[in-house]
Tab-separated table of N, CA, C and O in Angstrom:
chain	number	residue	atom	x	y	z
A	1	UNK	N	-199.284	-20.009	28.674
A	1	UNK	CA	-198.406	-21.225	28.552
A	1	UNK	C	-199.681	-22.678	28.256
A	1	UNK	O	-200.531	-22.706	29.138
A	2	UNK	N	-199.525	-23.366	27.487
A	2	UNK	CA	-200.669	-24.111	27.092
A	2	UNK	C	-200.743	-25.524	28.199
A	2	UNK	O	-199.514	-25.641	29.099
A	3	UNK	N	-201.434	-25.663	28.381
A	3	UNK	CA	-201.667	-27.324	29.045
A	3	UNK	C	-201.653	-28.120	28.300
A	3	UNK	O	-201.423	-28.255	27.310
A	4	UNK	N	-200.719	-28.790	29.492
A	4	UNK	CA	-200.147	-30.405	28.557
A	4	UNK	C	-201.479	-31.410	28.567
A	4	UNK	O	-202.414	-31.823	29.315
A	5	UNK	N	-201.093	-31.984	27.353
A	5	UNK	CA	-202.504	-32.997	27.134
A	5	UNK	C	-202.545	-34.508	27.507
A	5	UNK	O	-203.464	-34.650	28.366
A	6	UNK	N	-201.143	-34.805	28.242
A	6	UNK	CA	-201.848	-36.117	28.534
A	6	UNK	C	-200.800	-35.658	30.362
A	6	UNK	O	-200.074	-34.667	30.387
A	7	UNK	N	-201.120	-36.377	30.893
A	7	UNK	CA	-200.770	-36.315	32.231
A	7	UNK	C	-199.922	-37.176	32.712
A	7	UNK	O	-199.195	-36.976	33.977
A	8	UNK	N	-199.405	-37.970	32.220
A	8	UNK	CA	-198.230	-38.778	32.326
A	8	UNK	C	-198.315	-39.954	33.400
A	8	UNK	O	-199.976	-40.165	33.545
A	9	UNK	N	-197.802	-41.125	33.587
A	9	UNK	CA	-198.075	-42.262	33.981
A	9	UNK	C	-198.242	-41.840	35.853
A	9	UNK	O	-197.664	-41.451	36.148
A	10	UNK	N	-199.435	-42.567	36.085
A	10	UNK	CA	-199.678	-42.359	37.262
A	10	UNK	C	-199.117	-43.555	38.274
A	10	UNK	O	-198.227	-44.555	37.813
A	11	UNK	N	-198.481	-42.763	39.385
A	11	UNK	CA	-197.878	-43.726	40.041
A	11	UNK	C	-198.766	-44.817	41.213
A	11	UNK	O	-200.213	-44.153	41.627
A	12	UNK	N	-198.640	-46.342	41.057
A	12	UNK	CA	-199.230	-47.078	41.459
A	12	UNK	C	-198.494	-46.805	43.070
A	12	UNK	O	-197.779	-46.943	43.526
A	13	UNK	N	-199.409	-47.298	44.030
A	13	UNK	CA	-199.560	-47.542	45.317
A	13	UNK	C	-199.189	-48.339	45.782
A	13	UNK	O	-200.097	-49.848	45.687
A	14	UNK	N	-198.474	-48.901	46.404
A	14	UNK	CA	-197.508	-50.684	46.947
A	14	UNK	C	-198.277	-50.789	48.351
A	14	UNK	O	-197.778	-50.107	49.048
A	15	UNK	N	-198.883	-51.897	48.136
A	15	UNK	CA	-199.484	-51.786	49.615
A	15	UNK	C	-198.723	-53.042	50.225
A	15	UNK	O	-198.218	-54.148	49.140
A	16	UNK	N	-198.594	-53.597	51.394
A	16	UNK	CA	-198.145	-54.586	51.826
A	16	UNK	C	-198.498	-55.706	51.980
A	16	UNK	O	-200.101	-55.505	51.630
A	17	UNK	N	-198.240	-57.194	51.208
A	17	UNK	CA	-198.486	-58.319	50.878
A	17	UNK	C	-199.771	-58.342	52.650
A	17	UNK	O	-198.848	-58.655	53.514
A	18	UNK	N	-201.023	-58.907	52.602
A	18	UNK	CA	-201.762	-59.571	53.383
A	18	UNK	C	-201.905	-60.946	53.593
A	18	UNK	O	-201.543	-60.779	54.987
A	19	UNK	N	-201.280	-61.590	53.124
A	19	UNK	CA	-200.950	-63.001	53.074
A	19	UNK	C	-199.485	-63.231	52.992
A	19	UNK	O	-199.710	-64.927	52.978
A	20	UNK	N	-199.044	-62.578	53.607
A	20	UNK	CA	-197.239	-62.979	53.527
A	20	UNK	C	-197.154	-63.948	55.166
A	20	UNK	O	-197.747	-63.999	55.830
A	21	UNK	N	-196.303	-64.645	54.959
A	21	UNK	CA	-195.807	-65.452	55.843
A	21	UNK	C	-195.222	-65.393	57.044
A	21	UNK	O	-194.326	-64.729	56.764
A	22	UNK	N	-195.399	-65.293	57.952
A	22	UNK	CA	-194.542	-64.830	59.333
A	22	UNK	C	-193.248	-65.240	59.645
A	22	UNK	O	-193.137	-66.470	59.472
A	23	UNK	N	-192.689	-64.753	59.687
A	23	UNK	CA	-190.925	-64.094	60.040
A	23	UNK	C	-190.938	-64.286	61.236
A	23	UNK	O	-190.750	-63.687	61.873
A	24	UNK	N	-190.021	-65.838	62.098
A	24	UNK	CA	-189.152	-65.741	62.969
A	24	UNK	C	-187.759	-65.305	63.317
A	24	UNK	O	-187.733	-65.917	61.977
A	25	UNK	N	-187.464	-65.093	64.532
A	25	UNK	CA	-186.119	-64.994	64.621
A	25	UNK	C	-185.187	-65.938	65.047
A	25	UNK	O	-185.671	-67.611	65.131
A	26	UNK	N	-184.300	-65.897	64.145
A	26	UNK	CA	-182.875	-67.341	64.181
A	26	UNK	C	-181.934	-66.594	65.356
A	26	UNK	O	-181.996	-66.162	65.880
A	27	UNK	N	-181.230	-67.535	65.565
A	27	UNK	CA	-180.254	-67.170	65.943
A	27	UNK	C	-179.428	-65.671	65.209
A	27	UNK	O	-179.020	-65.898	64.217
A	28	UNK	N	-178.677	-65.415	65.963
A	28	UNK	CA	-178.504	-63.632	65.880
A	28	UNK	C	-178.923	-62.828	65.331
A	28	UNK	O	-178.722	-61.702	64.406
A	29	UNK	N	-180.611	-63.086	65.647
A	29	UNK	CA	-181.587	-61.803	65.472
A	29	UNK	C	-182.612	-61.567	66.272
A	29	UNK	O	-182.097	-62.554	67.760
A	30	UNK	N	-183.083	-60.661	66.433
A	30	UNK	CA	-183.728	-60.157	67.815
A	30	UNK	C	-184.874	-59.388	67.090
A	30	UNK	O	-184.566	-58.613	66.182
A	31	UNK	N	-186.194	-59.152	68.387
A	31	UNK	CA	-186.860	-58.134	67.767
A	31	UNK	C	-187.012	-56.958	68.437
A	31	UNK	O	-186.050	-56.840	69.516
A	32	UNK	N	-186.719	-56.145	67.724
A	32	UNK	CA	-186.502	-55.050	68.229
A	32	UNK	C	-188.142	-53.729	67.535
A	32	UNK	O	-188.377	-53.694	67.140
A	33	UNK	N	-188.367	-52.356	68.431
A	33	UNK	CA	-189.382	-51.445	68.303
A	33	UNK	C	-188.329	-50.394	67.777
A	33	UNK	O	-187.497	-49.915	68.565
A	34	UNK	N	-188.931	-49.691	67.235
A	34	UNK	CA	-188.420	-48.229	66.358
A	34	UNK	C	-188.520	-47.058	67.535
A	34	UNK	O	-189.687	-47.044	67.785
A	35	UNK	N	-187.257	-46.730	68.389
A	35	UNK	CA	-187.887	-45.415	68.958
A	35	UNK	C	-187.406	-44.195	68.481
A	35	UNK	O	-188.213	-43.195	68.899
A	36	UNK	N	-186.553	-43.741	67.735
A	36	UNK	CA	-186.209	-42.378	67.025
A	36	UNK	C	-185.571	-42.831	65.421
A	36	UNK	O	-185.124	-43.766	65.767
A	37	UNK	N	-185.974	-42.057	65.031
A	37	UNK	CA	-185.947	-41.573	62.977
A	37	UNK	C	-184.659	-41.571	63.013
A	37	UNK	O	-184.693	-40.028	63.301
A	38	UNK	N	-183.205	-41.659	63.106
A	38	UNK	CA	-182.186	-40.730	62.809
A	38	UNK	C	-181.650	-40.072	61.208
A	38	UNK	O	-181.055	-39.394	61.184
A	39	UNK	N	-182.312	-40.726	60.323
A	39	UNK	CA	-182.206	-39.915	58.725
A	39	UNK	C	-180.951	-41.255	58.317
A	39	UNK	O	-180.550	-42.018	59.009
A	40	UNK	N	-180.904	-40.907	57.059
A	40	UNK	CA	-179.996	-41.297	56.485
A	40	UNK	C	-180.179	-42.877	56.428
A	40	UNK	O	-179.490	-43.727	56.390
A	41	UNK	N	-181.094	-43.538	56.304
A	41	UNK	CA	-181.249	-44.785	56.465
A	41	UNK	C	-180.911	-45.723	57.552
A	41	UNK	O	-181.008	-46.452	58.101
A	42	UNK	N	-181.007	-44.968	58.832
A	42	UNK	CA	-180.668	-45.108	60.361
A	42	UNK	C	-182.164	-44.932	61.380
A	42	UNK	O	-182.616	-44.041	61.492
A	43	UNK	N	-182.107	-46.105	62.706
A	43	UNK	CA	-183.024	-45.572	63.507
A	43	UNK	C	-182.472	-46.010	64.826
A	43	UNK	O	-181.412	-46.577	64.871
A	44	UNK	N	-182.953	-45.616	65.792
A	44	UNK	CA	-182.640	-46.035	67.022
A	44	UNK	C	-183.367	-47.403	67.340
A	44	UNK	O	-184.657	-46.365	67.515
A	45	UNK	N	-183.079	-48.195	68.133
A	45	UNK	CA	-184.071	-49.091	68.098
A	45	UNK	C	-183.956	-49.900	69.634
A	45	UNK	O	-182.307	-49.811	70.183
A	46	UNK	N	-185.345	-50.337	70.725
A	46	UNK	CA	-184.915	-50.884	71.733
A	46	UNK	C	-185.166	-52.241	71.307
A	46	UNK	O	-186.346	-52.930	71.096
A	47	UNK	N	-184.515	-53.335	71.271
A	47	UNK	CA	-184.440	-54.734	71.711
A	47	UNK	C	-185.128	-54.935	72.930
A	47	UNK	O	-185.266	-54.486	73.901
A	48	UNK	N	-185.277	-56.224	71.944
A	48	UNK	CA	-186.175	-57.021	73.534
A	48	UNK	C	-185.221	-58.051	74.633
A	48	UNK	O	-185.977	-57.255	75.873
A	49	UNK	N	-183.941	-57.534	74.241
A	49	UNK	CA	-183.129	-57.908	75.599
A	49	UNK	C	-182.637	-56.813	75.854
A	49	UNK	O	-181.883	-56.710	77.098
A	50	UNK	N	-182.955	-55.215	75.822
A	50	UNK	CA	-183.207	-54.573	76.832
A	50	UNK	C	-181.868	-53.582	76.555
A	50	UNK	O	-181.644	-52.479	76.535
A	51	UNK	N	-181.497	-53.889	74.977
A	51	UNK	CA	-180.258	-52.881	74.506
A	51	UNK	C	-180.657	-51.817	73.959
A	51	UNK	O	-181.608	-52.548	72.495
A	52	UNK	N	-180.092	-50.462	73.820
A	52	UNK	CA	-180.948	-49.820	72.450
A	52	UNK	C	-179.589	-49.978	71.799
A	52	UNK	O	-178.728	-49.471	71.849
A	53	UNK	N	-180.188	-49.827	70.152
A	53	UNK	CA	-179.157	-50.396	69.511
A	53	UNK	C	-179.574	-49.188	68.338
A	53	UNK	O	-180.555	-49.017	68.190
A	54	UNK	N	-178.368	-48.994	67.166
A	54	UNK	CA	-178.377	-48.520	66.057
A	54	UNK	C	-178.577	-49.186	65.095
A	54	UNK	O	-177.646	-49.860	65.000
A	55	UNK	N	-179.808	-49.274	64.250
A	55	UNK	CA	-180.066	-49.784	63.237
A	55	UNK	C	-179.644	-49.068	61.798
A	55	UNK	O	-180.653	-47.983	62.067
A	56	UNK	N	-179.511	-49.817	60.576
A	56	UNK	CA	-179.323	-49.604	59.815
A	56	UNK	C	-180.189	-50.070	58.688
A	56	UNK	O	-180.566	-51.648	59.150
A	57	UNK	N	-181.316	-49.910	58.088
A	57	UNK	CA	-182.252	-50.416	56.959
A	57	UNK	C	-181.613	-50.952	55.305
A	57	UNK	O	-180.702	-50.023	55.484
A	58	UNK	N	-181.773	-52.133	55.420
A	58	UNK	CA	-180.875	-52.811	54.649
A	58	UNK	C	-181.242	-52.314	53.336
A	58	UNK	O	-182.222	-51.473	53.059
A	59	UNK	N	-180.133	-52.225	51.839
A	59	UNK	CA	-180.147	-51.610	51.372
A	59	UNK	C	-181.529	-52.417	50.658
A	59	UNK	O	-182.428	-51.033	49.578
A	60	UNK	N	-181.992	-53.027	50.737
A	60	UNK	CA	-183.443	-53.870	49.215
A	60	UNK	C	-184.525	-53.048	49.841
A	60	UNK	O	-185.398	-53.069	49.393
A	61	UNK	N	-184.580	-53.032	51.473
A	61	UNK	CA	-185.660	-52.156	52.182
A	61	UNK	C	-185.729	-51.012	51.761
A	61	UNK	O	-186.955	-50.597	52.391
A	62	UNK	N	-184.996	-50.135	51.725
A	62	UNK	CA	-184.683	-48.966	52.061
A	62	UNK	C	-185.569	-48.086	51.202
A	62	UNK	O	-186.392	-47.183	51.724
A	63	UNK	N	-186.201	-47.692	50.267
A	63	UNK	CA	-187.155	-47.528	49.100
A	63	UNK	C	-188.368	-48.006	48.806
A	63	UNK	O	-189.404	-47.582	47.837
A	64	UNK	N	-188.942	-49.399	49.110
A	64	UNK	CA	-189.628	-50.131	49.037
A	64	UNK	C	-190.497	-50.271	50.469
A	64	UNK	O	-191.365	-49.999	50.177
A	65	UNK	N	-190.149	-50.518	51.539
A	65	UNK	CA	-190.539	-50.750	53.405
A	65	UNK	C	-190.481	-49.417	53.482
A	65	UNK	O	-189.341	-48.608	54.031
A	66	UNK	N	-191.090	-48.710	54.054
A	66	UNK	CA	-191.025	-47.057	54.933
A	66	UNK	C	-191.836	-47.775	56.368
A	66	UNK	O	-192.434	-48.234	56.625
A	67	UNK	N	-190.346	-47.468	57.147
A	67	UNK	CA	-190.267	-47.650	58.558
A	67	UNK	C	-190.558	-46.458	59.217
A	67	UNK	O	-190.310	-45.421	58.666
A	68	UNK	N	-191.925	-46.597	60.356
A	68	UNK	CA	-192.080	-45.377	60.611
A	68	UNK	C	-191.698	-45.708	62.581
A	68	UNK	O	-191.101	-46.843	62.954
A	69	UNK	N	-191.894	-44.437	63.026
A	69	UNK	CA	-191.799	-44.252	64.726
A	69	UNK	C	-193.135	-45.325	65.327
A	69	UNK	O	-193.552	-45.600	64.669
A	70	UNK	N	-192.271	-46.366	66.354
A	70	UNK	CA	-193.014	-47.275	66.835
A	70	UNK	C	-193.435	-48.529	66.115
A	70	UNK	O	-194.451	-49.492	66.728
A	71	UNK	N	-192.877	-49.112	64.909
A	71	UNK	CA	-193.266	-50.153	64.489
A	71	UNK	C	-192.208	-51.168	64.792
A	71	UNK	O	-190.954	-50.896	65.415
A	72	UNK	N	-192.563	-52.369	64.623
A	72	UNK	CA	-191.828	-53.519	65.276
A	72	UNK	C	-190.804	-53.777	63.988
A	72	UNK	O	-191.831	-54.463	63.076
A	73	UNK	N	-189.552	-54.451	64.191
A	73	UNK	CA	-189.086	-54.919	63.506
A	73	UNK	C	-187.828	-55.972	64.159
A	73	UNK	O	-188.136	-56.123	64.968
A	74	UNK	N	-187.721	-57.097	62.951
A	74	UNK	CA	-187.076	-58.121	63.290
A	74	UNK	C	-185.384	-57.262	62.329
A	74	UNK	O	-184.908	-56.735	61.423
A	75	UNK	N	-184.312	-57.544	63.587
A	75	UNK	CA	-182.784	-57.274	63.543
A	75	UNK	C	-181.969	-58.332	63.442
A	75	UNK	O	-182.476	-59.366	64.279
A	76	UNK	N	-180.559	-57.980	62.113
A	76	UNK	CA	-180.154	-59.049	62.797
A	76	UNK	C	-178.847	-58.588	63.404
A	76	UNK	O	-178.055	-57.429	63.224
A	77	UNK	N	-178.316	-59.172	64.279
A	77	UNK	CA	-177.355	-58.432	65.342
A	77	UNK	C	-175.709	-59.139	64.481
A	77	UNK	O	-175.868	-59.829	63.926
A	78	UNK	N	-174.689	-57.885	64.783
A	78	UNK	CA	-173.557	-57.749	64.583
A	78	UNK	C	-172.914	-58.955	65.525
A	78	UNK	O	-172.465	-58.329	66.822
A	79	UNK	N	-172.137	-59.525	65.226
A	79	UNK	CA	-170.929	-60.177	66.041
A	79	UNK	C	-169.818	-58.782	66.426
A	79	UNK	O	-169.388	-59.296	67.572
A	80	UNK	N	-169.075	-58.625	65.852
A	80	UNK	CA	-168.413	-57.702	66.087
A	80	UNK	C	-168.821	-55.774	66.626
A	80	UNK	O	-167.751	-55.437	67.230
A	81	UNK	N	-170.107	-56.009	66.677
A	81	UNK	CA	-170.271	-54.432	66.934
A	81	UNK	C	-171.900	-55.134	67.684
A	81	UNK	O	-172.349	-55.317	67.109
A	82	UNK	N	-171.890	-54.726	69.337
A	82	UNK	CA	-172.922	-55.156	70.196
A	82	UNK	C	-174.051	-53.654	69.938
A	82	UNK	O	-175.296	-54.102	69.929
A	83	UNK	N	-173.367	-52.773	69.255
A	83	UNK	CA	-174.245	-51.408	70.131
A	83	UNK	C	-175.084	-51.010	68.089
A	83	UNK	O	-175.975	-50.095	68.014
A	84	UNK	N	-174.468	-51.848	66.976
A	84	UNK	CA	-175.094	-51.491	66.191
A	84	UNK	C	-175.992	-53.019	65.358
A	84	UNK	O	-175.261	-54.228	66.008
A	85	UNK	N	-176.692	-52.460	64.615
A	85	UNK	CA	-177.667	-54.420	63.736
A	85	UNK	C	-178.068	-53.783	62.824
A	85	UNK	O	-178.262	-52.285	61.975
A	86	UNK	N	-178.555	-54.933	61.865
A	86	UNK	CA	-178.992	-54.295	60.644
A	86	UNK	C	-181.037	-54.715	60.522
A	86	UNK	O	-181.201	-55.756	61.140
A	87	UNK	N	-181.533	-53.953	59.844
A	87	UNK	CA	-183.130	-53.952	60.135
A	87	UNK	C	-183.180	-55.280	58.565
A	87	UNK	O	-183.176	-54.517	57.583
A	88	UNK	N	-183.487	-56.040	59.070
A	88	UNK	CA	-184.615	-57.253	58.330
A	88	UNK	C	-185.642	-57.256	57.560
A	88	UNK	O	-185.892	-57.535	56.332
A	89	UNK	N	-186.463	-56.955	58.278
A	89	UNK	CA	-187.849	-57.221	57.854
A	89	UNK	C	-188.539	-56.095	59.391
A	89	UNK	O	-188.565	-56.094	60.320
A	90	UNK	N	-189.755	-55.913	58.584
A	90	UNK	CA	-190.779	-54.803	59.258
A	90	UNK	C	-192.024	-55.473	59.593
A	90	UNK	O	-192.556	-56.418	58.459
A	91	UNK	N	-193.128	-55.745	60.613
A	91	UNK	CA	-194.211	-56.135	60.960
A	91	UNK	C	-195.313	-55.709	61.294
A	91	UNK	O	-195.228	-54.297	61.615
A	92	UNK	N	-196.052	-55.832	60.581
A	92	UNK	CA	-196.896	-54.961	60.314
A	92	UNK	C	-198.143	-55.308	62.212
A	92	UNK	O	-197.784	-56.179	62.628
A	93	UNK	N	-198.695	-54.491	62.234
A	93	UNK	CA	-199.694	-54.965	63.056
A	93	UNK	C	-200.661	-56.086	63.706
A	93	UNK	O	-200.320	-56.380	65.017
A	94	UNK	N	-201.003	-56.777	62.965
A	94	UNK	CA	-201.271	-58.131	62.678
A	94	UNK	C	-200.565	-59.123	62.967
A	94	UNK	O	-200.797	-60.237	64.264
A	95	UNK	N	-199.539	-58.713	62.080
A	95	UNK	CA	-198.373	-59.878	62.591
A	95	UNK	C	-197.953	-59.707	64.087
A	95	UNK	O	-197.077	-60.589	64.759
A	96	UNK	N	-197.580	-58.597	64.683
A	96	UNK	CA	-196.838	-58.319	66.031
A	96	UNK	C	-198.028	-58.788	66.738
A	96	UNK	O	-197.756	-59.367	67.364
A	97	UNK	N	-199.510	-58.546	66.703
A	97	UNK	CA	-200.491	-59.513	67.762
A	97	UNK	C	-199.859	-60.942	67.577
A	97	UNK	O	-200.035	-61.597	68.125
A	98	UNK	N	-200.037	-61.609	65.996
A	98	UNK	CA	-199.938	-62.520	66.339
A	98	UNK	C	-198.479	-63.837	67.130
A	98	UNK	O	-198.182	-64.192	68.013
A	99	UNK	N	-197.243	-62.493	66.703
A	99	UNK	CA	-196.266	-62.834	67.459
A	99	UNK	C	-196.306	-63.000	69.063
A	99	UNK	O	-195.937	-63.546	69.749
A	100	UNK	N	-197.211	-61.890	69.552
A	100	UNK	CA	-197.310	-61.583	70.781
A	100	UNK	C	-198.472	-63.325	71.698
A	100	UNK	O	-197.745	-63.362	72.550
A	101	UNK	N	-198.921	-63.448	70.643
A	101	UNK	CA	-200.450	-64.527	70.846
A	101	UNK	C	-199.192	-65.925	71.007
A	101	UNK	O	-199.741	-66.945	72.313
A	102	UNK	N	-198.235	-66.107	70.206
A	102	UNK	CA	-197.786	-66.907	70.094
A	102	UNK	C	-196.204	-67.251	71.161
A	102	UNK	O	-195.709	-67.973	71.791
A	103	UNK	N	-196.265	-65.915	71.975
A	103	UNK	CA	-195.309	-65.905	72.923
A	103	UNK	C	-193.717	-65.088	72.450
A	103	UNK	O	-192.973	-65.169	72.884
A	104	UNK	N	-193.585	-65.175	71.190
A	104	UNK	CA	-192.521	-64.713	70.753
A	104	UNK	C	-192.593	-63.105	71.549
A	104	UNK	O	-190.689	-63.322	71.415
A	105	UNK	N	-192.878	-62.645	71.359
A	105	UNK	CA	-192.784	-60.924	71.828
A	105	UNK	C	-193.081	-60.796	73.467
A	105	UNK	O	-194.966	-61.148	73.107
A	106	UNK	N	-192.967	-60.569	74.185
A	106	UNK	CA	-193.679	-60.213	75.495
A	106	UNK	C	-194.749	-59.227	75.795
A	106	UNK	O	-194.496	-58.641	75.025
A	107	UNK	N	-196.172	-59.682	76.544
A	107	UNK	CA	-196.903	-58.754	75.706
A	107	UNK	C	-196.684	-56.847	77.316
A	107	UNK	O	-197.286	-56.596	77.199
A	108	UNK	N	-195.819	-57.216	78.155
A	108	UNK	CA	-195.026	-56.510	79.342
A	108	UNK	C	-194.055	-55.727	78.428
A	108	UNK	O	-193.901	-54.497	78.965
A	109	UNK	N	-194.006	-55.666	76.631
A	109	UNK	CA	-192.932	-54.868	76.110
A	109	UNK	C	-192.889	-54.008	75.624
A	109	UNK	O	-193.972	-54.413	74.419
A	110	UNK	N	-193.236	-53.124	76.108
A	110	UNK	CA	-193.126	-51.689	76.157
A	110	UNK	C	-192.710	-50.504	76.232
A	110	UNK	O	-192.135	-50.061	77.072
A	111	UNK	N	-192.229	-49.932	74.924
A	111	UNK	CA	-190.831	-48.859	75.113
A	111	UNK	C	-191.205	-47.722	75.562
A	111	UNK	O	-190.272	-47.065	76.527
A	112	UNK	N	-191.862	-47.362	75.044
A	112	UNK	CA	-192.814	-45.805	75.968
A	112	UNK	C	-192.389	-46.110	77.342
A	112	UNK	O	-192.322	-45.137	78.479
A	113	UNK	N	-193.206	-47.287	78.009
A	113	UNK	CA	-192.797	-47.114	79.575
A	113	UNK	C	-191.601	-47.406	80.068
A	113	UNK	O	-191.277	-46.666	81.076
A	114	UNK	N	-190.419	-47.986	79.153
A	114	UNK	CA	-189.494	-48.045	79.708
A	114	UNK	C	-188.837	-46.305	79.429
A	114	UNK	O	-187.849	-46.528	80.305
A	115	UNK	N	-188.670	-45.878	78.829
A	115	UNK	CA	-188.367	-44.273	78.559
A	115	UNK	C	-188.794	-44.282	79.025
A	115	UNK	O	-187.892	-42.522	80.240
A	116	UNK	N	-190.067	-43.747	80.298
A	116	UNK	CA	-190.696	-42.795	81.003
A	116	UNK	C	-189.999	-43.507	82.159
A	116	UNK	O	-189.630	-42.310	83.062
A	117	UNK	N	-190.002	-44.727	82.543
A	117	UNK	CA	-189.106	-44.969	83.846
A	117	UNK	C	-187.812	-44.102	83.634
A	117	UNK	O	-186.981	-43.852	84.713
A	118	UNK	N	-186.861	-44.377	83.025
A	118	UNK	CA	-185.460	-43.717	82.869
A	118	UNK	C	-185.802	-42.270	83.022
A	118	UNK	O	-184.938	-41.864	83.718
A	119	UNK	N	-186.667	-41.433	82.207
A	119	UNK	CA	-186.599	-40.223	82.636
A	119	UNK	C	-186.943	-40.058	83.967
A	119	UNK	O	-186.621	-39.041	84.372
A	120	UNK	N	-188.049	-40.674	84.523
A	120	UNK	CA	-188.025	-40.142	86.264
A	120	UNK	C	-186.343	-40.531	86.971
A	120	UNK	O	-186.696	-39.841	87.532
A	121	UNK	N	-185.955	-41.870	86.609
A	121	UNK	CA	-185.067	-42.076	87.565
A	121	UNK	C	-184.307	-41.144	87.205
A	121	UNK	O	-183.565	-40.270	88.428
A	122	UNK	N	-183.761	-40.363	86.155
A	122	UNK	CA	-182.677	-38.850	85.973
A	122	UNK	C	-182.841	-37.631	86.569
A	122	UNK	O	-182.515	-37.127	87.260
A	123	UNK	N	-184.657	-37.860	86.509
A	123	UNK	CA	-185.308	-36.460	87.308
A	123	UNK	C	-185.671	-36.581	88.628
A	123	UNK	O	-185.075	-36.043	89.460
A	124	UNK	N	-185.197	-37.577	89.034
A	124	UNK	CA	-184.843	-37.736	90.714
A	124	UNK	C	-184.204	-37.734	91.169
A	124	UNK	O	-183.871	-37.303	92.457
A	125	UNK	N	-182.827	-38.387	90.491
A	125	UNK	CA	-181.409	-37.818	90.759
A	125	UNK	C	-180.950	-36.647	90.962
A	125	UNK	O	-180.121	-36.375	91.455
A	126	UNK	N	-181.751	-35.851	89.832
A	126	UNK	CA	-181.154	-33.904	89.689
A	126	UNK	C	-181.884	-33.254	90.804
A	126	UNK	O	-181.277	-32.434	90.858
A	127	UNK	N	-183.417	-33.577	91.235
A	127	UNK	CA	-183.915	-32.561	92.320
A	127	UNK	C	-183.114	-33.053	93.211
A	127	UNK	O	-182.881	-33.726	94.010
A	128	UNK	N	-183.084	-31.640	94.067
A	128	UNK	CA	-182.612	-31.481	94.940
A	128	UNK	C	-183.574	-30.970	96.519
A	128	UNK	O	-184.501	-30.560	95.815
A	129	UNK	N	-183.509	-31.996	97.234
A	129	UNK	CA	-184.918	-31.471	98.428
A	129	UNK	C	-184.587	-29.594	98.435
A	129	UNK	O	-183.906	-29.448	98.898
A	130	UNK	N	-186.224	-29.696	98.318
A	130	UNK	CA	-186.309	-28.225	99.047
A	130	UNK	C	-187.083	-28.138	99.989
A	130	UNK	O	-188.553	-28.831	99.837
A	131	UNK	N	-186.980	-27.235	100.703
A	131	UNK	CA	-187.863	-27.146	101.904
A	131	UNK	C	-188.614	-25.264	102.122
A	131	UNK	O	-187.860	-24.909	102.360
A	132	UNK	N	-189.626	-25.509	102.115
A	132	UNK	CA	-190.127	-23.594	101.615
A	132	UNK	C	-189.767	-23.173	103.331
A	132	UNK	O	-189.914	-21.926	103.239
A	133	UNK	N	-189.698	-23.955	104.474
A	133	UNK	CA	-189.608	-23.523	105.484
A	133	UNK	C	-188.109	-22.626	105.864
A	133	UNK	O	-187.726	-21.595	106.694
A	134	UNK	N	-187.431	-22.930	104.536
A	134	UNK	CA	-186.036	-22.244	104.719
A	134	UNK	C	-185.804	-21.339	104.362
A	134	UNK	O	-185.320	-20.340	104.484
A	135	UNK	N	-187.027	-20.844	103.457
A	135	UNK	CA	-187.143	-19.246	102.714
A	135	UNK	C	-187.549	-18.394	103.858
A	135	UNK	O	-187.931	-17.770	104.690
């Protein structure tokens, strides 16, 4: 089979703009961190207010901005469903640092610490005291 002479059009890699204006939350919005990617444009999010919500990536962001595990995002809360929300924007690491320095995101907010504490509490509830002298 002969080789193709033309290689075709090269794909351009899109990078996030570095000089983007920082977006703060408004009424009906909240900051959140991605806990788990569920597929089909959905994520499990830990919001700063302490509620774990199911987040949908909005259509305009779906194929342009890739959201990964442990990314910080801005979500729009729904009035009629408290356990669901819509992902509005994704923050880069520099933007998260800026939000923490301005006091928008508390420095103590860490999703991994909360998950570990909840798992330890569940394990303590399930464990039965065991005494080796009984054997």
